[in-house]
Amino acid sequence: MMTKADARSSLISLLRGVEHFNSEVFPEKKELFSRLAEGQSPHTLLIACADSRVTPDLITQQDPGNLFIVRNVGNIVPAYGEALGGVSSAIEYGVMALKVSHIIICGHSNCGAMTALCSPDPSKLDAMPTVRTWLKNAEAARAVAGALNSEDGGPPSVQSMSEQNVLLQIAHLRTHPSVAAALAREELIIQGWFYDIGTGEVLVLDEKTRKSISINEAIRQLDAGVPTT
């Protein structure tokens, strides 16, 4: 557990970081921030887990203003009408107001939410009733991961659960009217990703085959004009 001294030290570290940003980083990108001060036009809505180890801007090497980021426990997208709130409003705003061209849902390795779903003891979440209720939006992923893993006779891995959860959340995403309309107009591309924290590798998940491909293969397919989701 963090002590008061540790908490004070970490807060000072944050403030020192702001100092460095103001004195070193900001001046180097002053023109960029000057443009961003007038408004935003991100090309991608990226829905990721709230896990502190997942850093979308760093992973994708994007400047500020390129990504419209939504983060929550388990990178979950409730089906439209199930839990209208922050996630739903961000999707609607991103698609209708910001006119994003892509929506990416990114799961990751060692995900606490997916680990909880894999656990045979659901009582572990009894002390966190809000989290337990939120994760009901990922229950179907447990059923799919379990079915696909039935030949092994064991519980699904956290990676398998994370990947199936991404595919489930893409299915939920398609129920949102703004998304459905943009897809019908062929103005939007949806992709699912799995990020391995330990290796830095990102895999692209295929909705139809429920398999993953490498970034290089995904780029090759795009260059070749292979239809995307």
PDB file of C-alpha atoms in Angstrom:
ATOM      1  CA  MET A   1       0.000   0.000   0.000  1.00  0.00           C
ATOM      2  CA  MET A   2       1.234   3.471  -0.868  1.00  0.00           C
ATOM      3  CA  THR A   3       2.379   5.505   2.140  1.00  0.00           C
ATOM      4  CA  LYS A   4       1.748   9.233   2.581  1.00  0.00           C
ATOM      5  CA  ALA A   5       5.372   9.857   1.660  1.00  0.00           C
ATOM      6  CA  ASP A   6       4.959   7.778  -1.517  1.00  0.00           C
ATOM      7  CA  ALA A   7       1.773   9.632  -2.415  1.00  0.00           C
ATOM      8  CA  ARG A   8       3.488  12.993  -1.916  1.00  0.00           C
ATOM      9  CA  SER A   9       6.433  11.878  -4.031  1.00  0.00           C
ATOM     10  CA  SER A  10       4.232  10.653  -6.887  1.00  0.00           C
ATOM     11  CA  LEU A  11       2.263  13.910  -6.875  1.00  0.00           C
ATOM     12  CA  ILE A  12       5.498  15.899  -7.027  1.00  0.00           C
ATOM     13  CA  SER A  13       6.537  13.702  -9.958  1.00  0.00           C
ATOM     14  CA  LEU A  14       3.328  14.638 -11.771  1.00  0.00           C
ATOM     15  CA  LEU A  15       3.917  18.327 -11.169  1.00  0.00           C
ATOM     16  CA  ARG A  16       7.539  18.029 -12.320  1.00  0.00           C
ATOM     17  CA  GLY A  17       6.199  16.388 -15.445  1.00  0.00           C
ATOM     18  CA  VAL A  18       3.945  19.370 -16.091  1.00  0.00           C
ATOM     19  CA  GLU A  19       6.919  21.668 -15.594  1.00  0.00           C
ATOM     20  CA  HIS A  20       8.897  19.698 -18.174  1.00  0.00           C
ATOM     21  CA  PHE A  21       5.959  19.758 -20.584  1.00  0.00           C
ATOM     22  CA  ASN A  22       5.612  23.522 -20.241  1.00  0.00           C
ATOM     23  CA  SER A  23       9.316  24.275 -20.588  1.00  0.00           C
ATOM     24  CA  GLU A  24      10.513  21.628 -23.070  1.00  0.00           C
ATOM     25  CA  VAL A  25       7.747  19.717 -24.861  1.00  0.00           C
ATOM     26  CA  PHE A  26       5.175  22.444 -25.500  1.00  0.00           C
ATOM     27  CA  PRO A  27       7.621  24.898 -27.131  1.00  0.00           C
ATOM     28  CA  GLU A  28       8.693  22.214 -29.625  1.00  0.00           C
ATOM     29  CA  LYS A  29       5.064  21.651 -30.673  1.00  0.00           C
ATOM     30  CA  LYS A  30       3.825  25.205 -30.214  1.00  0.00           C
ATOM     31  CA  GLU A  31       2.417  25.464 -33.747  1.00  0.00           C
ATOM     32  CA  LEU A  32       0.507  22.190 -33.337  1.00  0.00           C
ATOM     33  CA  PHE A  33      -1.071  23.298 -30.070  1.00  0.00           C
ATOM     34  CA  SER A  34      -1.874  26.682 -31.573  1.00  0.00           C
ATOM     35  CA  ARG A  35      -3.915  24.929 -34.279  1.00  0.00           C
ATOM     36  CA  LEU A  36      -5.528  22.585 -31.758  1.00  0.00           C
ATOM     37  CA  ALA A  37      -6.609  25.554 -29.658  1.00  0.00           C
ATOM     38  CA  GLU A  38      -9.046  26.398 -32.456  1.00  0.00           C
ATOM     39  CA  GLY A  39     -10.726  22.987 -32.511  1.00  0.00           C
ATOM     40  CA  GLN A  40     -10.262  19.276 -33.070  1.00  0.00           C
ATOM     41  CA  SER A  41     -10.680  16.974 -36.057  1.00  0.00           C
ATOM     42  CA  PRO A  42      -9.495  13.510 -34.976  1.00  0.00           C
ATOM     43  CA  HIS A  43      -9.554  10.760 -37.578  1.00  0.00           C
ATOM     44  CA  THR A  44     -10.049   7.896 -35.110  1.00  0.00           C
ATOM     45  CA  LEU A  45     -12.211   7.067 -32.111  1.00  0.00           C
ATOM     46  CA  LEU A  46     -10.194   4.628 -30.007  1.00  0.00           C
ATOM     47  CA  ILE A  47     -11.932   2.741 -27.200  1.00  0.00           C
ATOM     48  CA  ALA A  48      -9.418   1.266 -24.770  1.00  0.00           C
ATOM     49  CA  CYS A  49      -9.221  -0.119 -21.261  1.00  0.00           C
ATOM     50  CA  ALA A  50      -8.606   2.279 -18.385  1.00  0.00           C
ATOM     51  CA  ASP A  51      -5.549   0.193 -17.411  1.00  0.00           C
ATOM     52  CA  SER A  52      -2.655   2.560 -16.672  1.00  0.00           C
ATOM     53  CA  ARG A  53      -0.278   0.432 -18.756  1.00  0.00           C
ATOM     54  CA  VAL A  54      -2.232   1.016 -21.973  1.00  0.00           C
ATOM     55  CA  THR A  55      -1.218   4.299 -23.643  1.00  0.00           C
ATOM     56  CA  PRO A  56      -3.014   4.704 -27.004  1.00  0.00           C
ATOM     57  CA  ASP A  57      -1.112   7.805 -28.154  1.00  0.00           C
ATOM     58  CA  LEU A  58       2.238   6.178 -27.424  1.00  0.00           C
ATOM     59  CA  ILE A  59       1.317   2.824 -28.968  1.00  0.00           C
ATOM     60  CA  THR A  60       0.059   4.414 -32.194  1.00  0.00           C
ATOM     61  CA  GLN A  61       2.646   7.227 -32.230  1.00  0.00           C
ATOM     62  CA  GLN A  62      -0.004   9.852 -32.858  1.00  0.00           C
ATOM     63  CA  ASP A  63       0.177  13.566 -32.103  1.00  0.00           C
ATOM     64  CA  PRO A  64      -2.456  15.259 -29.930  1.00  0.00           C
ATOM     65  CA  GLY A  65      -5.619  15.881 -31.926  1.00  0.00           C
ATOM     66  CA  ASN A  66      -5.547  12.652 -33.958  1.00  0.00           C
ATOM     67  CA  LEU A  67      -7.260  10.313 -31.504  1.00  0.00           C
ATOM     68  CA  PHE A  68     -10.609  10.776 -29.765  1.00  0.00           C
ATOM     69  CA  ILE A  69     -10.082   8.389 -26.843  1.00  0.00           C
ATOM     70  CA  VAL A  70     -12.648   6.678 -24.623  1.00  0.00           C
ATOM     71  CA  ARG A  71     -11.352   4.569 -21.745  1.00  0.00           C
ATOM     72  CA  ASN A  72     -13.171   2.381 -19.239  1.00  0.00           C
ATOM     73  CA  VAL A  73     -12.739  -0.859 -17.308  1.00  0.00           C
ATOM     74  CA  GLY A  74     -12.583  -3.665 -19.871  1.00  0.00           C
ATOM     75  CA  ASN A  75     -12.839  -1.472 -23.025  1.00  0.00           C
ATOM     76  CA  ILE A  76     -16.576  -2.080 -22.997  1.00  0.00           C
ATOM     77  CA  VAL A  77     -19.261  -0.667 -25.303  1.00  0.00           C
ATOM     78  CA  PRO A  78     -22.737  -1.353 -23.934  1.00  0.00           C
ATOM     79  CA  ALA A  79     -25.278  -2.209 -26.619  1.00  0.00           C
ATOM     80  CA  TYR A  80     -27.376   0.824 -27.560  1.00  0.00           C
ATOM     81  CA  GLY A  81     -30.134   1.399 -25.019  1.00  0.00           C
ATOM     82  CA  GLU A  82     -28.535  -0.796 -22.351  1.00  0.00           C
ATOM     83  CA  ALA A  83     -26.546   1.881 -20.555  1.00  0.00           C
ATOM     84  CA  LEU A  84     -26.787   5.238 -22.261  1.00  0.00           C
ATOM     85  CA  GLY A  85     -24.085   7.406 -20.760  1.00  0.00           C
ATOM     86  CA  GLY A  86     -20.472   8.420 -21.203  1.00  0.00           C
ATOM     87  CA  VAL A  87     -19.469   5.718 -23.679  1.00  0.00           C
ATOM     88  CA  SER A  88     -22.603   6.027 -25.805  1.00  0.00           C
ATOM     89  CA  SER A  89     -22.453   9.823 -25.908  1.00  0.00           C
ATOM     90  CA  ALA A  90     -18.766   9.767 -26.867  1.00  0.00           C
ATOM     91  CA  ILE A  91     -19.485   7.366 -29.730  1.00  0.00           C
ATOM     92  CA  GLU A  92     -22.381   9.500 -30.958  1.00  0.00           C
ATOM     93  CA  TYR A  93     -20.338  12.701 -30.718  1.00  0.00           C
ATOM     94  CA  GLY A  94     -17.283  11.140 -32.337  1.00  0.00           C
ATOM     95  CA  VAL A  95     -19.232   9.793 -35.306  1.00  0.00           C
ATOM     96  CA  MET A  96     -21.776  12.576 -35.842  1.00  0.00           C
ATOM     97  CA  ALA A  97     -19.954  15.738 -34.734  1.00  0.00           C
ATOM     98  CA  LEU A  98     -16.286  14.902 -35.258  1.00  0.00           C
ATOM     99  CA  LYS A  99     -16.901  12.668 -38.298  1.00  0.00           C
ATOM    100  CA  VAL A 100     -14.225  10.118 -37.344  1.00  0.00           C
ATOM    101  CA  SER A 101     -13.324   7.690 -40.132  1.00  0.00           C
ATOM    102  CA  HIS A 102     -12.309   4.796 -37.905  1.00  0.00           C
ATOM    103  CA  ILE A 103     -13.351   3.232 -34.614  1.00  0.00           C
ATOM    104  CA  ILE A 104     -10.885   0.908 -32.922  1.00  0.00           C
ATOM    105  CA  ILE A 105     -11.627  -1.171 -29.831  1.00  0.00           C
ATOM    106  CA  CYS A 106      -8.409  -2.252 -28.128  1.00  0.00           C
ATOM    107  CA  GLY A 107      -8.109  -5.006 -25.535  1.00  0.00           C
ATOM    108  CA  HIS A 108      -4.860  -5.989 -23.857  1.00  0.00           C
ATOM    109  CA  SER A 109      -2.882  -8.661 -22.036  1.00  0.00           C
ATOM    110  CA  ASN A 110      -3.098  -9.180 -18.276  1.00  0.00           C
ATOM    111  CA  CYS A 111      -6.405  -7.281 -18.174  1.00  0.00           C
ATOM    112  CA  GLY A 112      -7.849  -7.197 -14.657  1.00  0.00           C
ATOM    113  CA  ALA A 113     -11.428  -7.105 -15.921  1.00  0.00           C
ATOM    114  CA  MET A 114     -10.922 -10.139 -18.152  1.00  0.00           C
ATOM    115  CA  THR A 115      -9.042 -11.947 -15.378  1.00  0.00           C
ATOM    116  CA  ALA A 116     -12.081 -11.413 -13.154  1.00  0.00           C
ATOM    117  CA  LEU A 117     -14.369 -12.855 -15.827  1.00  0.00           C
ATOM    118  CA  CYS A 118     -12.086 -15.895 -16.161  1.00  0.00           C
ATOM    119  CA  SER A 119     -12.202 -16.508 -12.429  1.00  0.00           C
ATOM    120  CA  PRO A 120     -14.398 -19.407 -11.292  1.00  0.00           C
ATOM    121  CA  ASP A 121     -15.146 -17.439  -8.119  1.00  0.00           C
ATOM    122  CA  PRO A 122     -17.399 -14.445  -8.967  1.00  0.00           C
ATOM    123  CA  SER A 123     -17.578 -13.503  -5.279  1.00  0.00           C
ATOM    124  CA  LYS A 124     -14.209 -11.787  -5.715  1.00  0.00           C
ATOM    125  CA  LEU A 125     -16.135  -8.844  -7.176  1.00  0.00           C
ATOM    126  CA  ASP A 126     -18.656  -8.632  -4.333  1.00  0.00           C
ATOM    127  CA  ALA A 127     -16.752  -5.715  -2.808  1.00  0.00           C
ATOM    128  CA  MET A 128     -16.962  -3.854  -6.143  1.00  0.00           C
ATOM    129  CA  PRO A 129     -20.651  -4.006  -7.116  1.00  0.00           C
ATOM    130  CA  THR A 130     -20.348  -1.274  -9.758  1.00  0.00           C
ATOM    131  CA  VAL A 131     -17.538  -3.128 -11.522  1.00  0.00           C
ATOM    132  CA  ARG A 132     -19.476  -6.396 -11.278  1.00  0.00           C
ATOM    133  CA  THR A 133     -22.531  -4.798 -12.896  1.00  0.00           C
ATOM    134  CA  TRP A 134     -20.429  -3.122 -15.603  1.00  0.00           C
ATOM    135  CA  LEU A 135     -18.774  -6.419 -16.548  1.00  0.00           C
ATOM    136  CA  LYS A 136     -22.151  -7.963 -17.316  1.00  0.00           C
ATOM    137  CA  ASN A 137     -21.672  -6.217 -20.668  1.00  0.00           C
ATOM    138  CA  ALA A 138     -18.867  -8.721 -21.337  1.00  0.00           C
ATOM    139  CA  GLU A 139     -20.562 -11.925 -20.137  1.00  0.00           C
ATOM    140  CA  ALA A 140     -21.170 -13.237 -23.661  1.00  0.00           C
ATOM    141  CA  ALA A 141     -17.425 -13.106 -24.302  1.00  0.00           C
ATOM    142  CA  ARG A 142     -16.906 -15.608 -21.473  1.00  0.00           C
ATOM    143  CA  ALA A 143     -19.405 -17.978 -23.090  1.00  0.00           C
ATOM    144  CA  VAL A 144     -17.706 -17.737 -26.498  1.00  0.00           C
ATOM    145  CA  ALA A 145     -14.183 -18.064 -25.100  1.00  0.00           C
ATOM    146  CA  GLY A 146     -15.272 -21.057 -23.044  1.00  0.00           C
ATOM    147  CA  ALA A 147     -16.893 -22.739 -26.041  1.00  0.00           C
ATOM    148  CA  LEU A 148     -13.825 -22.206 -28.228  1.00  0.00           C
ATOM    149  CA  ASN A 149     -11.616 -23.569 -25.470  1.00  0.00           C
ATOM    150  CA  SER A 150     -13.815 -26.587 -24.685  1.00  0.00           C
ATOM    151  CA  GLU A 151     -11.525 -28.969 -26.604  1.00  0.00           C
ATOM    152  CA  ASP A 152      -8.737 -28.225 -24.149  1.00  0.00           C
ATOM    153  CA  GLY A 153     -10.988 -28.959 -21.226  1.00  0.00           C
ATOM    154  CA  GLY A 154      -9.702 -25.975 -19.270  1.00  0.00           C
ATOM    155  CA  PRO A 155     -10.757 -22.396 -18.634  1.00  0.00           C
ATOM    156  CA  PRO A 156     -10.104 -19.799 -21.336  1.00  0.00           C
ATOM    157  CA  SER A 157      -6.911 -17.756 -21.105  1.00  0.00           C
ATOM    158  CA  VAL A 158      -7.019 -14.056 -20.330  1.00  0.00           C
ATOM    159  CA  GLN A 159      -5.814 -13.332 -23.886  1.00  0.00           C
ATOM    160  CA  SER A 160      -8.604 -15.451 -25.374  1.00  0.00           C
ATOM    161  CA  MET A 161     -11.143 -13.726 -23.137  1.00  0.00           C
ATOM    162  CA  SER A 162      -9.757 -10.303 -24.061  1.00  0.00           C
ATOM    163  CA  GLU A 163      -9.906 -11.052 -27.782  1.00  0.00           C
ATOM    164  CA  GLN A 164     -13.454 -12.404 -27.642  1.00  0.00           C
ATOM    165  CA  ASN A 165     -14.474  -9.417 -25.546  1.00  0.00           C
ATOM    166  CA  VAL A 166     -13.177  -7.024 -28.224  1.00  0.00           C
ATOM    167  CA  LEU A 167     -15.229  -8.847 -30.855  1.00  0.00           C
ATOM    168  CA  LEU A 168     -18.304  -8.749 -28.603  1.00  0.00           C
ATOM    169  CA  GLN A 169     -17.919  -5.016 -28.028  1.00  0.00           C
ATOM    170  CA  ILE A 170     -17.643  -4.466 -31.797  1.00  0.00           C
ATOM    171  CA  ALA A 171     -20.993  -6.251 -32.124  1.00  0.00           C
ATOM    172  CA  HIS A 172     -22.421  -3.935 -29.450  1.00  0.00           C
ATOM    173  CA  LEU A 173     -20.916  -0.939 -31.259  1.00  0.00           C
ATOM    174  CA  ARG A 174     -22.818  -1.813 -34.424  1.00  0.00           C
ATOM    175  CA  THR A 175     -26.140  -1.427 -32.547  1.00  0.00           C
ATOM    176  CA  HIS A 176     -25.551   2.311 -32.072  1.00  0.00           C
ATOM    177  CA  PRO A 177     -27.649   4.245 -34.629  1.00  0.00           C
ATOM    178  CA  SER A 178     -24.901   6.742 -35.466  1.00  0.00           C
ATOM    179  CA  VAL A 179     -22.479   3.893 -36.173  1.00  0.00           C
ATOM    180  CA  ALA A 180     -24.997   1.868 -38.179  1.00  0.00           C
ATOM    181  CA  ALA A 181     -25.789   4.904 -40.355  1.00  0.00           C
ATOM    182  CA  ALA A 182     -22.110   5.734 -40.954  1.00  0.00           C
ATOM    183  CA  LEU A 183     -21.383   2.113 -41.871  1.00  0.00           C
ATOM    184  CA  ALA A 184     -24.319   2.087 -44.303  1.00  0.00           C
ATOM    185  CA  ARG A 185     -22.860   5.194 -45.979  1.00  0.00           C
ATOM    186  CA  GLU A 186     -19.431   3.472 -46.052  1.00  0.00           C
ATOM    187  CA  GLU A 187     -17.962   6.377 -44.113  1.00  0.00           C
ATOM    188  CA  LEU A 188     -16.599   4.313 -41.225  1.00  0.00           C
ATOM    189  CA  ILE A 189     -14.146   1.451 -40.669  1.00  0.00           C
ATOM    190  CA  ILE A 190     -14.204  -0.608 -37.467  1.00  0.00           C
ATOM    191  CA  GLN A 191     -11.257  -2.647 -36.201  1.00  0.00           C
ATOM    192  CA  GLY A 192     -10.502  -4.680 -33.090  1.00  0.00           C
ATOM    193  CA  TRP A 193      -7.011  -4.839 -31.607  1.00  0.00           C
ATOM    194  CA  PHE A 194      -5.226  -6.870 -28.937  1.00  0.00           C
ATOM    195  CA  TYR A 195      -2.183  -5.233 -27.337  1.00  0.00           C
ATOM    196  CA  ASP A 196       0.458  -7.321 -25.554  1.00  0.00           C
ATOM    197  CA  ILE A 197       1.943  -5.146 -22.833  1.00  0.00           C
ATOM    198  CA  GLY A 198       5.083  -7.274 -22.377  1.00  0.00           C
ATOM    199  CA  THR A 199       6.110  -7.426 -26.027  1.00  0.00           C
ATOM    200  CA  GLY A 200       4.524  -4.264 -27.449  1.00  0.00           C
ATOM    201  CA  GLU A 201       2.906  -6.356 -30.193  1.00  0.00           C
ATOM    202  CA  VAL A 202      -0.523  -5.386 -31.504  1.00  0.00           C
ATOM    203  CA  LEU A 203      -2.713  -7.936 -33.278  1.00  0.00           C
ATOM    204  CA  VAL A 204      -5.688  -7.058 -35.461  1.00  0.00           C
ATOM    205  CA  LEU A 205      -8.771  -9.223 -34.846  1.00  0.00           C
ATOM    206  CA  ASP A 206     -10.917 -10.448 -37.732  1.00  0.00           C
ATOM    207  CA  GLU A 207     -14.643 -10.439 -36.950  1.00  0.00           C
ATOM    208  CA  LYS A 208     -15.519 -13.123 -39.491  1.00  0.00           C
ATOM    209  CA  THR A 209     -12.835 -15.688 -38.720  1.00  0.00           C
ATOM    210  CA  ARG A 210     -12.429 -14.681 -35.039  1.00  0.00           C
ATOM    211  CA  LYS A 211      -8.683 -15.015 -35.667  1.00  0.00           C
ATOM    212  CA  SER A 212      -5.889 -12.469 -35.281  1.00  0.00           C
ATOM    213  CA  ILE A 213      -3.402 -11.195 -37.831  1.00  0.00           C
ATOM    214  CA  SER A 214      -0.205  -9.187 -37.473  1.00  0.00           C
ATOM    215  CA  ILE A 215       0.055  -5.464 -38.088  1.00  0.00           C
ATOM    216  CA  ASN A 216       2.181  -6.180 -41.166  1.00  0.00           C
ATOM    217  CA  GLU A 217      -0.491  -8.455 -42.600  1.00  0.00           C
ATOM    218  CA  ALA A 218      -3.210  -5.904 -41.840  1.00  0.00           C
ATOM    219  CA  ILE A 219      -1.212  -3.224 -43.671  1.00  0.00           C
ATOM    220  CA  ARG A 220      -0.609  -5.595 -46.584  1.00  0.00           C
ATOM    221  CA  GLN A 221      -4.341  -6.269 -46.882  1.00  0.00           C
ATOM    222  CA  LEU A 222      -5.159  -2.559 -46.798  1.00  0.00           C
ATOM    223  CA  ASP A 223      -2.516  -1.836 -49.445  1.00  0.00           C
ATOM    224  CA  ALA A 224      -4.012  -4.589 -51.578  1.00  0.00           C
ATOM    225  CA  GLY A 225      -7.507  -3.131 -51.235  1.00  0.00           C
ATOM    226  CA  VAL A 226      -8.912  -6.064 -49.260  1.00  0.00           C
ATOM    227  CA  PRO A 227     -12.318  -5.012 -47.821  1.00  0.00           C
ATOM    228  CA  THR A 228     -12.195  -4.047 -44.158  1.00  0.00           C
ATOM    229  CA  THR A 229     -14.896  -4.320 -41.544  1.00  0.00           C
TER     230      THR A 229
END
